[in-house]
Amino acid sequence: MSLLPTVCIIGAGPSGIAVCKALKDKGIPFECYEAGSEVGGNWKFKNDNKMSSIYKSLHTNTHKDKMQYKDYPMPNSYAAYPDHQKISEYFINYVNHFGFRDHIFLKLQ
């Protein structure tokens, strides 16, 4: 049993999952609540939380080297300016790679 309080993170978008990873690395208990049915926040195309403005042909306007987490580089197979599907895939893979999906609760507001 931890003597530390459990931290509540609202949203499993890029910032929310970065906070999850940082807390996991420090051994601080946390729970993350996401309104949609998958991680990725606004990068989730047709997100059922009805808050994403992603459109079918969207690509980033920022180079992947500036968008990636330093401890989890985007694959070399990704274009320099990835489309929304690759960005969404990247966030899902990040969560799964570092093993904290069980701390993320989906479809909750």
mmCIF file of C-alpha atoms in Angstrom:
data_model
loop_
_atom_site.group_PDB
_atom_site.id
_atom_site.type_symbol
_atom_site.label_atom_id
_atom_site.label_comp_id
_atom_site.label_asym_id
_atom_site.label_seq_id
_atom_site.Cartn_x
_atom_site.Cartn_y
_atom_site.Cartn_z
ATOM 1 C CA MET A 1 0.000 0.000 0.000
ATOM 2 C CA SER A 2 1.374 3.360 -1.046
ATOM 3 C CA LEU A 3 1.587 6.265 1.350
ATOM 4 C CA LEU A 4 1.379 8.600 -1.618
ATOM 5 C CA PRO A 5 -1.995 9.868 -2.804
ATOM 6 C CA THR A 6 -3.161 8.723 -6.221
ATOM 7 C CA VAL A 7 -2.775 11.425 -8.865
ATOM 8 C CA CYS A 8 -5.720 11.983 -11.222
ATOM 9 C CA ILE A 9 -4.854 12.849 -14.822
ATOM 10 C CA ILE A 10 -7.631 14.188 -17.007
ATOM 11 C CA GLY A 11 -7.183 13.211 -20.645
ATOM 12 C CA ALA A 12 -5.037 10.595 -22.388
ATOM 13 C CA GLY A 13 -3.788 12.834 -25.159
ATOM 14 C CA PRO A 14 -0.104 13.569 -25.786
ATOM 15 C CA SER A 15 0.357 15.558 -22.573
ATOM 16 C CA GLY A 16 -1.721 13.233 -20.418
ATOM 17 C CA ILE A 17 0.189 10.120 -21.419
ATOM 18 C CA ALA A 18 3.507 11.932 -20.927
ATOM 19 C CA VAL A 19 2.435 12.698 -17.354
ATOM 20 C CA CYS A 20 1.385 9.056 -16.894
ATOM 21 C CA LYS A 21 4.833 7.893 -17.991
ATOM 22 C CA ALA A 22 6.631 10.372 -15.715
ATOM 23 C CA LEU A 23 4.571 9.318 -12.694
ATOM 24 C CA LYS A 24 5.075 5.631 -13.481
ATOM 25 C CA ASP A 25 8.837 6.195 -13.688
ATOM 26 C CA LYS A 26 8.794 7.850 -10.243
ATOM 27 C CA GLY A 27 6.606 5.159 -8.689
ATOM 28 C CA ILE A 28 3.805 7.612 -7.972
ATOM 29 C CA PRO A 29 0.325 6.060 -8.136
ATOM 30 C CA PHE A 30 -1.980 7.530 -10.777
ATOM 31 C CA GLU A 31 -5.160 7.059 -12.727
ATOM 32 C CA CYS A 32 -5.907 8.692 -16.068
ATOM 33 C CA TYR A 33 -9.439 9.354 -17.288
ATOM 34 C CA GLU A 34 -10.190 9.788 -20.998
ATOM 35 C CA ALA A 35 -13.573 10.689 -22.500
ATOM 36 C CA GLY A 36 -12.886 8.824 -25.755
ATOM 37 C CA SER A 37 -12.505 5.111 -26.416
ATOM 38 C CA GLU A 38 -8.751 5.265 -27.132
ATOM 39 C CA VAL A 39 -5.667 7.212 -26.122
ATOM 40 C CA GLY A 40 -4.454 9.990 -28.391
ATOM 41 C CA GLY A 41 -6.758 12.849 -27.536
ATOM 42 C CA ASN A 42 -7.332 15.185 -30.454
ATOM 43 C CA TRP A 43 -5.156 12.988 -32.688
ATOM 44 C CA LYS A 44 -7.809 10.258 -32.717
ATOM 45 C CA PHE A 45 -9.707 10.510 -36.029
ATOM 46 C CA LYS A 46 -13.486 10.303 -35.570
ATOM 47 C CA ASN A 47 -12.962 10.225 -31.827
ATOM 48 C CA ASP A 48 -16.200 9.189 -30.191
ATOM 49 C CA ASN A 49 -15.709 11.885 -27.554
ATOM 50 C CA LYS A 50 -16.818 14.333 -30.297
ATOM 51 C CA MET A 51 -13.986 16.746 -29.440
ATOM 52 C CA SER A 52 -11.444 15.971 -32.165
ATOM 53 C CA SER A 53 -11.123 18.221 -35.190
ATOM 54 C CA ILE A 54 -8.904 15.784 -37.134
ATOM 55 C CA TYR A 55 -9.836 15.456 -40.793
ATOM 56 C CA LYS A 56 -9.092 12.551 -43.125
ATOM 57 C CA SER A 57 -6.118 14.074 -45.003
ATOM 58 C CA LEU A 58 -4.435 15.749 -42.007
ATOM 59 C CA HIS A 59 -0.650 15.544 -41.630
ATOM 60 C CA THR A 60 1.392 17.218 -38.936
ATOM 61 C CA ASN A 61 2.976 20.569 -39.667
ATOM 62 C CA THR A 62 5.783 19.772 -37.249
ATOM 63 C CA HIS A 63 8.655 17.416 -38.040
ATOM 64 C CA LYS A 64 8.387 14.046 -36.312
ATOM 65 C CA ASP A 65 11.716 14.660 -34.549
ATOM 66 C CA LYS A 66 10.056 17.535 -32.671
ATOM 67 C CA MET A 67 6.854 15.618 -31.894
ATOM 68 C CA GLN A 68 8.300 12.389 -30.538
ATOM 69 C CA TYR A 69 9.024 11.620 -26.911
ATOM 70 C CA LYS A 70 12.761 11.551 -26.259
ATOM 71 C CA ASP A 71 12.587 8.081 -24.708
ATOM 72 C CA TYR A 72 10.499 6.621 -27.553
ATOM 73 C CA PRO A 73 11.515 7.762 -31.054
ATOM 74 C CA MET A 74 9.048 7.562 -33.903
ATOM 75 C CA PRO A 75 9.877 4.708 -36.286
ATOM 76 C CA ASN A 76 12.131 5.427 -39.260
ATOM 77 C CA SER A 77 9.303 4.194 -41.471
ATOM 78 C CA TYR A 78 7.189 7.231 -40.516
ATOM 79 C CA ALA A 79 7.263 10.171 -42.912
ATOM 80 C CA ALA A 80 8.972 13.355 -41.746
ATOM 81 C CA TYR A 81 5.494 14.882 -41.328
ATOM 82 C CA PRO A 82 3.294 11.911 -40.388
ATOM 83 C CA ASP A 83 -0.426 11.695 -41.032
ATOM 84 C CA HIS A 84 -2.929 11.532 -38.189
ATOM 85 C CA GLN A 85 -3.146 7.728 -38.376
ATOM 86 C CA LYS A 86 0.577 7.345 -37.687
ATOM 87 C CA ILE A 87 0.459 9.869 -34.846
ATOM 88 C CA SER A 88 -2.492 8.072 -33.257
ATOM 89 C CA GLU A 89 -0.702 4.719 -33.700
ATOM 90 C CA TYR A 90 2.422 6.199 -32.107
ATOM 91 C CA PHE A 91 0.549 7.289 -28.960
ATOM 92 C CA ILE A 92 -1.132 3.881 -28.615
ATOM 93 C CA ASN A 93 2.215 2.112 -29.041
ATOM 94 C CA TYR A 94 3.847 4.445 -26.502
ATOM 95 C CA VAL A 95 1.302 3.548 -23.826
ATOM 96 C CA ASN A 96 1.582 -0.167 -24.584
ATOM 97 C CA HIS A 97 5.389 -0.111 -24.759
ATOM 98 C CA PHE A 98 5.763 1.438 -21.312
ATOM 99 C CA GLY A 99 2.996 -0.703 -19.818
ATOM 100 C CA PHE A 100 0.599 1.713 -18.181
ATOM 101 C CA ARG A 101 -2.573 1.088 -20.185
ATOM 102 C CA ASP A 102 -4.151 -0.478 -17.099
ATOM 103 C CA HIS A 103 -3.991 2.945 -15.411
ATOM 104 C CA ILE A 104 -6.021 4.593 -18.195
ATOM 105 C CA PHE A 105 -9.797 4.466 -17.961
ATOM 106 C CA LEU A 106 -11.591 5.129 -21.245
ATOM 107 C CA LYS A 107 -15.041 6.487 -22.077
ATOM 108 C CA LEU A 108 -15.289 8.357 -18.782
ATOM 109 C CA GLN A 109 -16.077 11.999 -18.181
#
